[in-house]
Coordinates of C-alpha atoms in Angstrom, one line a residue:
M1 CA -26.5 69.9 3.4
R2 CA -29.6 70.4 5.4
V3 CA -30.8 70.1 9.0
I4 CA -34.4 69.2 9.5
D5 CA -36.3 70.0 12.7
N6 CA -38.3 66.8 13.0
T7 CA -40.7 68.4 15.5
R8 CA -42.1 70.5 12.6
L9 CA -42.7 67.7 10.2
P10 CA -46.3 66.7 9.4
L11 CA -47.8 63.6 10.9
S12 CA -49.8 61.2 8.8
R13 CA -52.2 58.6 10.2
L14 CA -53.4 55.3 9.1
P15 CA -55.5 52.9 11.3
G16 CA -53.1 52.0 14.1
I17 CA -50.1 53.9 12.6
V18 CA -48.7 57.4 13.1
H19 CA -46.1 58.2 10.4
T20 CA -43.5 60.9 9.8
T21 CA -41.3 61.1 6.7
L22 CA -38.0 62.3 8.2
A23 CA -36.2 62.7 4.9
G24 CA -36.7 61.8 1.2
S25 CA -36.7 63.1 -2.3
V26 CA -38.4 66.4 -1.3
D27 CA -35.3 67.0 0.9
G28 CA -32.8 66.4 -1.9
L29 CA -32.1 62.7 -1.4
A30 CA -31.7 60.7 -4.6
H31 CA -31.5 57.1 -3.2
L32 CA -32.7 57.1 0.4
S33 CA -35.9 57.6 2.4
V34 CA -36.1 57.7 6.2
W35 CA -39.4 57.2 8.1
R36 CA -40.5 57.2 11.7
Q37 CA -43.6 55.2 12.7
T38 CA -45.5 54.4 15.8
I39 CA -47.7 51.3 15.6
A40 CA -50.4 50.8 18.3
P41 CA -50.6 47.5 20.2
G42 CA -52.6 45.0 18.2
S43 CA -52.0 46.9 14.9
G44 CA -49.5 46.6 12.1
T45 CA -48.6 47.5 8.6
P46 CA -50.6 45.8 5.8
P47 CA -48.9 42.9 4.1
H48 CA -46.9 44.6 1.3
R49 CA -43.7 44.8 -0.7
H50 CA -41.5 47.4 -2.4
A51 CA -38.6 47.1 -4.8
C52 CA -36.1 48.7 -2.4
E53 CA -34.4 47.2 0.7
E54 CA -35.5 48.3 4.1
G55 CA -33.7 48.5 7.5
V56 CA -35.9 49.1 10.5
V57 CA -34.5 50.1 13.9
V58 CA -36.9 49.2 16.8
E59 CA -36.5 51.9 19.4
S60 CA -39.1 50.5 21.8
G61 CA -41.9 48.0 21.9
S62 CA -42.1 44.4 20.6
G63 CA -43.7 42.6 17.8
E64 CA -43.4 40.2 14.9
L65 CA -41.9 40.5 11.5
L66 CA -43.5 38.3 8.8
V67 CA -41.4 37.9 5.7
A68 CA -42.0 35.5 2.9
G69 CA -44.2 33.3 5.0
Q70 CA -41.8 33.2 8.0
T71 CA -42.4 34.9 11.4
Q72 CA -39.8 36.1 13.7
G73 CA -40.3 37.9 17.0
F74 CA -38.4 41.0 18.0
G75 CA -38.0 43.4 21.0
P76 CA -36.6 46.8 21.6
D77 CA -33.1 47.7 20.3
S78 CA -33.5 45.3 17.3
T79 CA -32.8 45.9 13.6
L80 CA -35.2 44.3 11.1
V81 CA -33.5 43.6 7.7
I82 CA -36.0 43.3 4.8
P83 CA -34.9 42.5 1.3
G84 CA -36.5 44.2 -1.7
D85 CA -39.4 42.7 -3.6
V86 CA -40.4 40.4 -0.7
D87 CA -43.9 40.4 0.9
H88 CA -43.6 41.5 4.6
Q89 CA -45.6 42.9 7.5
I90 CA -44.6 44.4 10.9
L91 CA -47.0 43.7 13.7
D92 CA -47.1 45.2 17.3
T93 CA -47.8 42.1 19.4
G94 CA -46.9 43.8 22.7
T95 CA -48.9 45.9 25.2
E96 CA -47.1 49.2 24.4
P97 CA -46.7 51.2 21.2
L98 CA -44.0 50.1 18.8
H99 CA -41.6 52.9 17.9
L100 CA -39.6 52.4 14.6
V101 CA -37.2 54.3 12.4
A102 CA -36.9 52.9 8.9
A103 CA -34.4 53.6 6.1
F104 CA -35.1 52.6 2.5
S105 CA -32.7 52.3 -0.4
A106 CA -35.0 54.4 -2.6
T107 CA -36.7 57.7 -2.5
R108 CA -40.1 57.6 -3.4
V109 CA -40.9 54.3 -1.8
V110 CA -43.7 52.6 -3.9
G111 CA -45.5 49.9 -1.9
V112 CA -47.8 47.3 -3.4
L113 CA -50.1 44.7 -1.7
P114 CA -49.4 41.0 -2.2
D115 CA -51.9 41.0 -5.1
G116 CA -49.9 43.7 -6.9
N117 CA -52.3 46.6 -6.3
P118 CA -50.6 49.8 -5.3
I119 CA -50.8 51.2 -1.8
E120 CA -51.8 54.9 -1.7
L121 CA -49.6 56.4 1.0
P122 CA -50.9 59.5 2.7
W123 CA -47.5 61.0 3.4
R124 CA -44.7 62.8 1.6
S125 CA -42.1 60.5 0.2

């Protein structure tokens, strides 16, 4: 058992995204990763996929989820359900930052671009 002070965790930055790994393999988890991200208005994740399933809780903000060529809008207090091995992208289409918490059914989440090239993530996993 472990309690983590999230205020002491390192922040990582990509263009338009601030990321914190809340828990993962380095914390003793064998099959789960939990991330928090803030996406700036007009920004988004790159199109990508990973072998694990993903559940994303939208704490605030609004955007669009693109999954397997389909687009669905969402607002605050929504949950995005993303199957494994499916190309997807999360976009902030609103005027305020998009605040998300995501849980993955794997620890060490390995993302790849639609062309199969790996995504080098600048954060602990």
